[in-house]
Short mmCIF file of C-alpha atoms in Angstrom, two decimals:
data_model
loop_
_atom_site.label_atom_id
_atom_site.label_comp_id
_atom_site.label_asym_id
_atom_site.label_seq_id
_atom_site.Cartn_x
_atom_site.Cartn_y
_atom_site.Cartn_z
CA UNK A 913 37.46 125.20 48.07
CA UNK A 914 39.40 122.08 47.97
CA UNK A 915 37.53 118.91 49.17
CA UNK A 916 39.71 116.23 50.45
CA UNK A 917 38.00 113.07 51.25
CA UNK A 918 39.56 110.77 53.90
CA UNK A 919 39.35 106.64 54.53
CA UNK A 920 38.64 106.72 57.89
CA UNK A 921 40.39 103.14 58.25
CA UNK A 922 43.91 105.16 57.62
CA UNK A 923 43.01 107.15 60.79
CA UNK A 924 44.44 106.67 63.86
CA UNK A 925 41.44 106.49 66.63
CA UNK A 926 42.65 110.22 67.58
CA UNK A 927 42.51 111.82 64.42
CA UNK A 928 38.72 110.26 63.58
CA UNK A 929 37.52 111.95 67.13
CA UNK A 930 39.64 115.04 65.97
CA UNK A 931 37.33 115.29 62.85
CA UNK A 932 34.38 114.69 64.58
CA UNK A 933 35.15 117.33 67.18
CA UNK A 934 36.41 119.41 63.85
CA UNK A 935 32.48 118.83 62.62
CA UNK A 936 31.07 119.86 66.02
CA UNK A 937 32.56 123.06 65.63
CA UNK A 938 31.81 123.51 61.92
CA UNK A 939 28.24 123.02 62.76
CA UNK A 940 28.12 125.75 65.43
CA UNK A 941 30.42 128.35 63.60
CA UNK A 942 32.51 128.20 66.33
CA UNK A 943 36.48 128.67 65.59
CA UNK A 944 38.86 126.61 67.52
CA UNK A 945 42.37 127.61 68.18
CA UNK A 946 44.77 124.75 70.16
CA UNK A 947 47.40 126.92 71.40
CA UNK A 948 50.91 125.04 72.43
CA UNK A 949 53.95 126.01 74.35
CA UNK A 950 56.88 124.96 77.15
CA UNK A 951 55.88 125.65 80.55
CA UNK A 952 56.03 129.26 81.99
CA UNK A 953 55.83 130.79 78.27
CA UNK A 954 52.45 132.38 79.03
CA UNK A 955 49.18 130.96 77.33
CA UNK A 956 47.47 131.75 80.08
CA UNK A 957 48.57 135.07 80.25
CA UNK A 958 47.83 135.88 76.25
CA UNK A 959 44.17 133.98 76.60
CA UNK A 960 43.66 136.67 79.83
CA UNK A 961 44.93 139.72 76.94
CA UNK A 962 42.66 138.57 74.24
CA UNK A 963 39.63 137.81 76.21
CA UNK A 964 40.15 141.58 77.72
CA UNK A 965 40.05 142.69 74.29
CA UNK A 966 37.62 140.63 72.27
CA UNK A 967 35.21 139.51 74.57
CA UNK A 968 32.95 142.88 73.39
CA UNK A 969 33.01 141.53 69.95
CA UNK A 970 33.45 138.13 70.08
CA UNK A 971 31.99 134.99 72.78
CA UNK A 972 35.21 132.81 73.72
CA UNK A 973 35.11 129.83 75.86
CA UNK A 974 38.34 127.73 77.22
CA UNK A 975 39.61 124.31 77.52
CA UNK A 976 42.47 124.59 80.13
CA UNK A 977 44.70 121.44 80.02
CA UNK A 978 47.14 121.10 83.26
CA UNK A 979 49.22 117.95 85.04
CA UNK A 980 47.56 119.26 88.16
CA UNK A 981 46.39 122.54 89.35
CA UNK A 982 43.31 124.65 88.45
CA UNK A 983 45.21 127.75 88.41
CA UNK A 984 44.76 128.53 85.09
CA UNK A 985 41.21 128.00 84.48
CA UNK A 986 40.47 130.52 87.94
CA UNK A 987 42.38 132.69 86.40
CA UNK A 988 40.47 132.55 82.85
CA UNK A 989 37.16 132.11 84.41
CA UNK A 990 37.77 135.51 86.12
CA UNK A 991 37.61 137.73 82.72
CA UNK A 992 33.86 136.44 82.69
CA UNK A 993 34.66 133.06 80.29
CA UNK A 994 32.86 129.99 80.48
CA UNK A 995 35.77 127.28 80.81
CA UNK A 996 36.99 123.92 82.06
CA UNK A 997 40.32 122.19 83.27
CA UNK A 998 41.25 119.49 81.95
CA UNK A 999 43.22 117.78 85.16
CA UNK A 1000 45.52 115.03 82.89
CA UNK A 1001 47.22 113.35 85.79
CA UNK A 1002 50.42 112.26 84.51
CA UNK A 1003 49.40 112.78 80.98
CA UNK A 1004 51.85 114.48 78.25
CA UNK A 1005 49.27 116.55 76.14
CA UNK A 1006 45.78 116.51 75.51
CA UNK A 1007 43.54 114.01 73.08
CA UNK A 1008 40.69 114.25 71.19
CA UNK A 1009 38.57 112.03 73.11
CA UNK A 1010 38.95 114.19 76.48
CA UNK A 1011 38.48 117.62 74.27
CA UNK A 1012 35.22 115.85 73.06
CA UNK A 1013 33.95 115.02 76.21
CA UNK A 1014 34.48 118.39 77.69
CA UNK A 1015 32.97 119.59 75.10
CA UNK A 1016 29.30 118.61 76.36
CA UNK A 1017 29.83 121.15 79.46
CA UNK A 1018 29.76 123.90 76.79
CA UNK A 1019 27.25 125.80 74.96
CA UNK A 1020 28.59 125.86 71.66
CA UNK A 1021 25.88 127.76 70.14
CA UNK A 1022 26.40 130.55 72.21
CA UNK A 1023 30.19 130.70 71.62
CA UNK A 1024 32.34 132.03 68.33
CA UNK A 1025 36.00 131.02 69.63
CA UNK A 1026 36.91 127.73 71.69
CA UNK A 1027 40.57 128.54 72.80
CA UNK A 1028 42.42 125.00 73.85
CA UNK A 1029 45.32 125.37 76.18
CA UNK A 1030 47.48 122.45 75.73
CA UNK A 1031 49.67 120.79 78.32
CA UNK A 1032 52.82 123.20 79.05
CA UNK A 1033 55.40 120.76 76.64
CA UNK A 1034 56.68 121.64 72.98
CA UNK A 1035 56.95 117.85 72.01
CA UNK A 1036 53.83 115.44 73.00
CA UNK A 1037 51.14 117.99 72.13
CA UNK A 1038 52.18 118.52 68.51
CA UNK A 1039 51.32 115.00 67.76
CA UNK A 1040 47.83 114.95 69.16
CA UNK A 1041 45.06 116.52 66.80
CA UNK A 1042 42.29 117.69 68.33
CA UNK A 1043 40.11 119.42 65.92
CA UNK A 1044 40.93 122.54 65.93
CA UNK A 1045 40.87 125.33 62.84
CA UNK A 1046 44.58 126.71 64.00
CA UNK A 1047 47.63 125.61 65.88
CA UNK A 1048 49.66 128.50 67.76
CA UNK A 1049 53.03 128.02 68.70
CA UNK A 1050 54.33 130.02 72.00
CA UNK A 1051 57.88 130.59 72.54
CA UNK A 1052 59.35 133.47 75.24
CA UNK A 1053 62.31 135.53 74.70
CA UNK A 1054 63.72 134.24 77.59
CA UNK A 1055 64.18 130.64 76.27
CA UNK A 1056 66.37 131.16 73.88
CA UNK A 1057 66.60 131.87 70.16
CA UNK A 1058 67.32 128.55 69.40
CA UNK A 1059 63.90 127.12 70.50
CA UNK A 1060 62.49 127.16 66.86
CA UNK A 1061 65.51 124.90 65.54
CA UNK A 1062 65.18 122.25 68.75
CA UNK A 1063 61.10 121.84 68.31
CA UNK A 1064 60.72 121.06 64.86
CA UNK A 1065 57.60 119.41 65.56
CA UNK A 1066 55.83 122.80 67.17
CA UNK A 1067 57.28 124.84 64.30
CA UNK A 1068 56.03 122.35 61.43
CA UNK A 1069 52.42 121.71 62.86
CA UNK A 1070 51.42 125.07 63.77
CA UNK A 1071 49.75 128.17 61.61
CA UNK A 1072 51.80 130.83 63.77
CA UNK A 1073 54.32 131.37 66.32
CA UNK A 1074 53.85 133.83 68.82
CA UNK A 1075 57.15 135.41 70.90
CA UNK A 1076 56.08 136.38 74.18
CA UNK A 1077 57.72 138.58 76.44
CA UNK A 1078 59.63 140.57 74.26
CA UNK A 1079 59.79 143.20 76.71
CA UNK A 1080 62.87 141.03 78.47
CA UNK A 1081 65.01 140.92 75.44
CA UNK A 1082 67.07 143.56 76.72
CA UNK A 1083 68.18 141.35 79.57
CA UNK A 1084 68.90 138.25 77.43
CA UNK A 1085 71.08 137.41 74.81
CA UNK A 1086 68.09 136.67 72.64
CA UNK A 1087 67.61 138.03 69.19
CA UNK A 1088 64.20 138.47 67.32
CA UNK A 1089 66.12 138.25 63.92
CA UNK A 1090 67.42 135.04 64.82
CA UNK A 1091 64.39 133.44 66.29
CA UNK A 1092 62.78 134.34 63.02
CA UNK A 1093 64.96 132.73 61.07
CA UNK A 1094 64.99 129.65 63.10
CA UNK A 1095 61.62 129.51 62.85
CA UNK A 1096 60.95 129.91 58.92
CA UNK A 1097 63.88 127.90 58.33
CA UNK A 1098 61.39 124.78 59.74
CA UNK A 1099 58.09 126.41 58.90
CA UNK A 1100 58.51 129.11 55.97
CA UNK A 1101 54.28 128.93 56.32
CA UNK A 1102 54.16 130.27 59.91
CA UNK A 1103 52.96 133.95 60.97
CA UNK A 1104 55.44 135.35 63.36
CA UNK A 1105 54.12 137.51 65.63
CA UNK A 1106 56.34 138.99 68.58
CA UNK A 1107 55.04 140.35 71.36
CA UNK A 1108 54.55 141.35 75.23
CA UNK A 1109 51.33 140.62 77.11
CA UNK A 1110 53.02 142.31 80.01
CA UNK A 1111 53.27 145.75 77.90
CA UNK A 1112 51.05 145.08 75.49
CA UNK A 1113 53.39 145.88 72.63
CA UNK A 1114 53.25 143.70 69.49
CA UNK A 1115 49.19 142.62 70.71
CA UNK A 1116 47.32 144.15 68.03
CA UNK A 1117 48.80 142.04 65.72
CA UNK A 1118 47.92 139.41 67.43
CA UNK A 1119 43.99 140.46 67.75
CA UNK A 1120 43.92 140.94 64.26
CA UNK A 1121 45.29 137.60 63.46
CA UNK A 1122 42.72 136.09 66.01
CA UNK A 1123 39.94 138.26 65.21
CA UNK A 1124 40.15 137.24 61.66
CA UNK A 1125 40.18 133.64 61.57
CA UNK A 1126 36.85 133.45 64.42
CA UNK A 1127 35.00 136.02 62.22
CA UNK A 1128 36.35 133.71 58.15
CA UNK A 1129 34.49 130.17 60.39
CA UNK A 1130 31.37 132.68 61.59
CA UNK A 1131 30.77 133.46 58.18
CA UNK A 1132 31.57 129.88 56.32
CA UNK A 1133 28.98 128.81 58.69
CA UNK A 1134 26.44 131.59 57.78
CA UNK A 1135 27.30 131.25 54.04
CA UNK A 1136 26.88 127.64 54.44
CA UNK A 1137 29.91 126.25 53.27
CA UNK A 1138 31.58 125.31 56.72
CA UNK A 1139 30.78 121.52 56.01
CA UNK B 1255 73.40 100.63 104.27
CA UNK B 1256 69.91 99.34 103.74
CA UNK B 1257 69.98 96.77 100.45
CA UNK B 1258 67.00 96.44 98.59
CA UNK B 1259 66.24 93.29 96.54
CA UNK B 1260 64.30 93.39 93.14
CA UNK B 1261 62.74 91.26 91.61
CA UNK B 1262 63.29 91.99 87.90
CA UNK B 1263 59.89 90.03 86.78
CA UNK B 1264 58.50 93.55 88.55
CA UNK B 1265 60.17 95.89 86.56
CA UNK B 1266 59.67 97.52 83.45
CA UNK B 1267 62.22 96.74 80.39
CA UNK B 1268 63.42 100.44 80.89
CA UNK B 1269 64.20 100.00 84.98
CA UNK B 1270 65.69 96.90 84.00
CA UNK B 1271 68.31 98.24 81.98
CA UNK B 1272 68.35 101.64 83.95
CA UNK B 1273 69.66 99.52 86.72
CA UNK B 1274 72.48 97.56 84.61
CA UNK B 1275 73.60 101.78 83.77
CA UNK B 1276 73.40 102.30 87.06
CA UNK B 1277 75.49 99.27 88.17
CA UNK B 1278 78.03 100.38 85.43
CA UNK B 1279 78.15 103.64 86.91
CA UNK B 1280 78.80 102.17 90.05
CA UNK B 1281 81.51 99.77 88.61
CA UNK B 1282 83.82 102.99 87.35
CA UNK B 1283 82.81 105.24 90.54
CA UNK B 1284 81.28 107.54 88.41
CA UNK B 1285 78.85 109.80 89.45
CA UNK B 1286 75.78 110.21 87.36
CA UNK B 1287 72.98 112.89 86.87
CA UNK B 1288 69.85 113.62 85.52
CA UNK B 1289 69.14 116.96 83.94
CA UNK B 1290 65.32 117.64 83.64
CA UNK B 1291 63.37 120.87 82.69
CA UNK B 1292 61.19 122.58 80.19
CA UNK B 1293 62.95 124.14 77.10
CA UNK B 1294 65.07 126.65 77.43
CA UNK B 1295 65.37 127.08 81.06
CA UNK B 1296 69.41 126.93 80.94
CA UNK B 1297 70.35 123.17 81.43
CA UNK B 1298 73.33 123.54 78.60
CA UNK B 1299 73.92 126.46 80.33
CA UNK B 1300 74.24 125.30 83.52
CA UNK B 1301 76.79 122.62 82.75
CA UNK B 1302 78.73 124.84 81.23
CA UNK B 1303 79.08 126.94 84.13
CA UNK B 1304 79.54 123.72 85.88
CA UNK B 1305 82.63 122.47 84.02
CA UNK B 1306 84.33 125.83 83.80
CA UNK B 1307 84.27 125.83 87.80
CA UNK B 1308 85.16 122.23 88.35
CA UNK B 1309 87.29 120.95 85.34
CA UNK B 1310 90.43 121.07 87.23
CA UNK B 1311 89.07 118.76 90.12
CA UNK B 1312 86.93 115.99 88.64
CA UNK B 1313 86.92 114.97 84.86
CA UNK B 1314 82.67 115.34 83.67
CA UNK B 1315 81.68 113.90 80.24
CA UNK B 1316 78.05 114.46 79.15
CA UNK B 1317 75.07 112.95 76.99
CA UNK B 1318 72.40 115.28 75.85
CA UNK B 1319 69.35 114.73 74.32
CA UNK B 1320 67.50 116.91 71.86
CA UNK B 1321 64.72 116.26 69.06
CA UNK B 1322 67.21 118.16 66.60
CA UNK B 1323 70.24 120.15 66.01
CA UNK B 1324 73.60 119.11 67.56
CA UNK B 1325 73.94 123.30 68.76
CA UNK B 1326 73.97 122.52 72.55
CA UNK B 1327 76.42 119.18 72.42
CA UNK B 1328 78.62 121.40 70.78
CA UNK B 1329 78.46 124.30 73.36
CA UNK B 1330 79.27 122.03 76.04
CA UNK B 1331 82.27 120.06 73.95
CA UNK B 1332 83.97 123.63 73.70
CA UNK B 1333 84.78 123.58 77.12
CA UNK B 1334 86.94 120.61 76.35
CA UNK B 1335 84.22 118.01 77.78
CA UNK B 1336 83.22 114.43 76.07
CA UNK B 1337 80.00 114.63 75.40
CA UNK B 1338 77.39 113.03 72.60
CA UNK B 1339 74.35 114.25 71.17
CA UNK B 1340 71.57 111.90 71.30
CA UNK B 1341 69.09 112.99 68.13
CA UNK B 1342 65.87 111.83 68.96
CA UNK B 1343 63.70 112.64 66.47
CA UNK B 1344 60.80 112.91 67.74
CA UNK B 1345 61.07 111.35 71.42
CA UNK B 1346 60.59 113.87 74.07
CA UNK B 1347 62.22 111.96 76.34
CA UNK B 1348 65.85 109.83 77.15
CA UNK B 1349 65.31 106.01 77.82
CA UNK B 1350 67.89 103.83 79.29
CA UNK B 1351 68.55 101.77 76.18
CA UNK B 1352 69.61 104.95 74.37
CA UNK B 1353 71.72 105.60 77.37
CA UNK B 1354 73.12 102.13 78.10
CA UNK B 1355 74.37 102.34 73.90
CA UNK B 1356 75.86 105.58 74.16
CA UNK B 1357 77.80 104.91 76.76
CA UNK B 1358 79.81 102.38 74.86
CA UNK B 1359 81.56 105.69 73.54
CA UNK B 1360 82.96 106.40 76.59
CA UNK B 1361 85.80 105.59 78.96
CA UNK B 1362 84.11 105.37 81.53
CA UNK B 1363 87.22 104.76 83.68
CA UNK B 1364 88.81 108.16 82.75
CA UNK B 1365 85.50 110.02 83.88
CA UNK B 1366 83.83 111.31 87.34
CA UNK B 1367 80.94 112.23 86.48
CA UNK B 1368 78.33 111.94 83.51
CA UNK B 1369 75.92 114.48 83.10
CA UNK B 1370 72.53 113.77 81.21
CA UNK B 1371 70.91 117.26 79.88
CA UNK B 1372 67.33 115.49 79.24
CA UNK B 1373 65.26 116.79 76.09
CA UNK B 1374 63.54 119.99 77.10
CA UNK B 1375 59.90 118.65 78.77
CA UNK B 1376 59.38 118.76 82.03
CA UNK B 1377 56.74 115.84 82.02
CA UNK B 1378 57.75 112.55 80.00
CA UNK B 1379 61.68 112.75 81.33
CA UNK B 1380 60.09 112.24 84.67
CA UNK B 1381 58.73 108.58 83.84
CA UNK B 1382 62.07 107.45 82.71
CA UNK B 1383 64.90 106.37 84.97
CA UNK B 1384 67.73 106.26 82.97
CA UNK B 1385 70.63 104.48 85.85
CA UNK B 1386 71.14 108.39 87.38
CA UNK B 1387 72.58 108.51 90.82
CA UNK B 1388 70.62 111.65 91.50
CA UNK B 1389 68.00 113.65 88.76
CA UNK B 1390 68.01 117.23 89.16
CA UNK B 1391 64.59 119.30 87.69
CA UNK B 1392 65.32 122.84 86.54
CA UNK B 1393 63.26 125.86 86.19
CA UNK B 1394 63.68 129.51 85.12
CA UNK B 1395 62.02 132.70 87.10
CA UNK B 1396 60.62 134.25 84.10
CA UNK B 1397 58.34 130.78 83.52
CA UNK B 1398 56.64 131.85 86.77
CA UNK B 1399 56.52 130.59 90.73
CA UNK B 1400 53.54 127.76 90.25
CA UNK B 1401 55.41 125.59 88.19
CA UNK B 1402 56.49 123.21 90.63
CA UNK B 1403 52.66 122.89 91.78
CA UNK B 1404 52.12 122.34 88.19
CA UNK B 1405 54.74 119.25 86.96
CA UNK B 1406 54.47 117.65 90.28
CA UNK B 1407 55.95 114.39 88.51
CA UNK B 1408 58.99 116.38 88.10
CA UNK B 1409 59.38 117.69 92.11
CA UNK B 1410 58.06 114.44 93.53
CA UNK B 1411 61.18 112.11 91.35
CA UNK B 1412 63.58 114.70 91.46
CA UNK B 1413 66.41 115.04 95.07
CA UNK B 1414 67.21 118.90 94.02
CA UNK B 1415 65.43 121.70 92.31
CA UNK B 1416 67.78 124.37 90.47
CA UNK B 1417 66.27 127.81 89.67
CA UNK B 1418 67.74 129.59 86.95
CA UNK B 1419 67.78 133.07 85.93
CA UNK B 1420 67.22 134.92 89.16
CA UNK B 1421 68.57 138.26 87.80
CA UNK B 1422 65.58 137.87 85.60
CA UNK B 1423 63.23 138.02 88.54
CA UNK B 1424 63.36 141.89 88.92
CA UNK B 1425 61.24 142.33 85.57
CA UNK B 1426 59.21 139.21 86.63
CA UNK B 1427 56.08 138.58 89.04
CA UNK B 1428 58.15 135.72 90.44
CA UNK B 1429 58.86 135.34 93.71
CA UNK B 1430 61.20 133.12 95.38
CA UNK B 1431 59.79 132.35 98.14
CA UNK B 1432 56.54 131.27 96.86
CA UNK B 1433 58.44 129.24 94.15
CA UNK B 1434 60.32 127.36 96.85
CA UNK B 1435 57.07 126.94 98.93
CA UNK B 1436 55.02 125.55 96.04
CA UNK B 1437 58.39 123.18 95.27
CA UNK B 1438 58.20 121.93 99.25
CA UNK B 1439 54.28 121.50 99.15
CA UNK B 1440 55.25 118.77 96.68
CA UNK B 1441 58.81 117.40 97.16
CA UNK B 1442 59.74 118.49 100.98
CA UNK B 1443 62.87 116.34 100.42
CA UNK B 1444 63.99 118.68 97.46
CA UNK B 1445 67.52 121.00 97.79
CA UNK B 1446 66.50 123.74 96.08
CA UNK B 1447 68.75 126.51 95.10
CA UNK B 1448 68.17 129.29 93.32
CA UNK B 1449 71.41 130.58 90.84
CA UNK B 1450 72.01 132.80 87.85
CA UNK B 1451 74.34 131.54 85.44
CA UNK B 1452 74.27 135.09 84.09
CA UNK B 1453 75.65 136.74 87.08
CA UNK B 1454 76.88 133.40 88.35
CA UNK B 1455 75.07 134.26 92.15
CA UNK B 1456 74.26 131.32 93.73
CA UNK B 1457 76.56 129.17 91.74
CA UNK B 1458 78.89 128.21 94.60
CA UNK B 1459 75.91 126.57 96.53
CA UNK B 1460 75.37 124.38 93.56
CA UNK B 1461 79.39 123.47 92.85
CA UNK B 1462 79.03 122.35 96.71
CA UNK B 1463 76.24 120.26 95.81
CA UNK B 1464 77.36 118.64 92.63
CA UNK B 1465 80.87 117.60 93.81
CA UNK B 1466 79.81 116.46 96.92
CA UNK B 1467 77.96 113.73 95.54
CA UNK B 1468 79.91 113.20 92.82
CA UNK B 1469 82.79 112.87 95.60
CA UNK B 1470 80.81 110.42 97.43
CA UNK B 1471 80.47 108.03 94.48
CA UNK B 1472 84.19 107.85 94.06
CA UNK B 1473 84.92 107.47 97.46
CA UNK B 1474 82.13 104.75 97.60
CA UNK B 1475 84.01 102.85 94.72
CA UNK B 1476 87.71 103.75 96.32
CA UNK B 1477 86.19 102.01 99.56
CA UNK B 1478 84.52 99.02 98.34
CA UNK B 1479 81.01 99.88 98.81
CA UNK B 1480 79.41 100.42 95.98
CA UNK B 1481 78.31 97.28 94.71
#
């Protein structure tokens, strides 16, 4: 394991609350995925699949981050999750400070995943640390092929890319070969994982992928090696 | 006509120069707009279907912004139109400087109308008036009827709402009417119509709309008035 150590002073105030949100869920073996998309490409909708799936095996709270509304964190709250919405106001994307406040509400000892929705934008958010293990990338078939190319930022900060609703494809001109490309071309690193939380095709993947990465942080922390 | 006087001290460095656009605009009758929406909801798109209907009655040059690629400037210059691509980097947004200095490129005299296609974020664009005569916000069917309840910065600034890809909605919860609802809980001034450049149904309500005001701007030059 490769220790990197940091001079806090080179930080920006973000990234030192980042880490110390990063430690908070260290401590409590508790994985955190920040999960980032345009609006309408359905983060909502694939937090509402996994929890259906998971929540026998694994405990998964939310952080719901909107302009307005509290839409999304109903809806989440209604597959039995603890969560919270983050009302921003005006603002862009979520920071570290807010995600460490709302943190308090939860019980992080009695939770293995904390699942951050972001703000429904492809640019701010991928500046904004917040502490989490993984960054997931949304896209939807219906946006375009192209999306990969025009958000460099998304592609080159995240872990994965997830294309949802693949089950419109057949009504759009877009292509999954090409949105692959596009993709690796900016991040060769990045999982690709297509799918449709409306049919369910191309999910299981996605479980696995999820599945994995809470259970590798559940056992650093029981192996003691998380910190 | 009601005249309003500013006092500059008041506004922002951005307004400032949004307003010496918006007086060159003025100056060369030509009528500008705003493009705003989430990525991939079909602003290049739209313009494209735009200038193939009205390139024969008013000449339309275009400025669009995107972090990267040049793919959409040169969709839109295919159909014969002058148009830049503003590279941001990463800014997820137009500001009026950027506008004001691209401009320079342009004879203005020769043109109608200038189209801005915004970078793809339906948030920041929202804070930024870049000189536009009117700023129309754009969303697709497949990103799902709460939107507008959801980037209420984008209904409240914006004098028409577009919304794209209604052959879409068949394979989609969407529904119309609660989109255009949730758009009039937040913007009751908005025109909304809905339009698939696809099929091209509900295109001619939008033609109407967009040469109508272009055609007011010219005649508001051709008459003295606009200044």
């Amino acid at each position: 394991m490769v220790t990197i150590k940091i001079n806090d002073k080179l930080l920006s105030k973000n990234d030192q609350l980042a880490l110390a949100n990063h430690a908070l869920f260290d401590r409590h073996g508790v994985w955190c995925l920040n999960l980032i998309s345009a609006p309408g490409s359905g983060k909502t909708t694939l937090i509402e699949r996994t929890v259906e799936r998971l929540s026998d095996r694994l405990k998964i709270g939310a952080l719901v981050g909107d302009l307005d509304t509290e839409n999304d964190s109903r809806r989440i709250a209604s597959h039995g999750v603890p969560v919270r919405q983050i009302i921003t106001g005006g603002a862009c994307h979520l920071n570290a400070k807010t995600i460490g406040e709302f943190l308090s509400h939860f019980d992080l000892e009695a939770l293995d995943v904390m699942v951050i929705e972001n703000v429904g934008n492809l640019v701010c958010p991928t500046s904004y640390y917040l502490g989490e293990h993984h960054r997931v990338s949304l896209i939807s078939a219906p946006e375009g092929d192209d999306k990969p190319l025009k958000y460099p930022g998304a592609m080159h900060t995240s872990d994965a890319l997830v294309i949802n609703k693949i089950d419109l494809i057949p009504y759009t001109d877009f292509s999954l070969e090409r949105a692959r490309e596009n993709a690796l071309k900016i991040g060769s690193h990045l999982d690709i994982m297509p799918l449709s939380c409306k049919t369910g095709e191309g999910l299981e993947a996605w479980i696995e992928w999820f599945e994995s990465h809470a259970r590798e942080i559940k056992s650093r922390r029981e192996s003691g090696t998380s910190e």
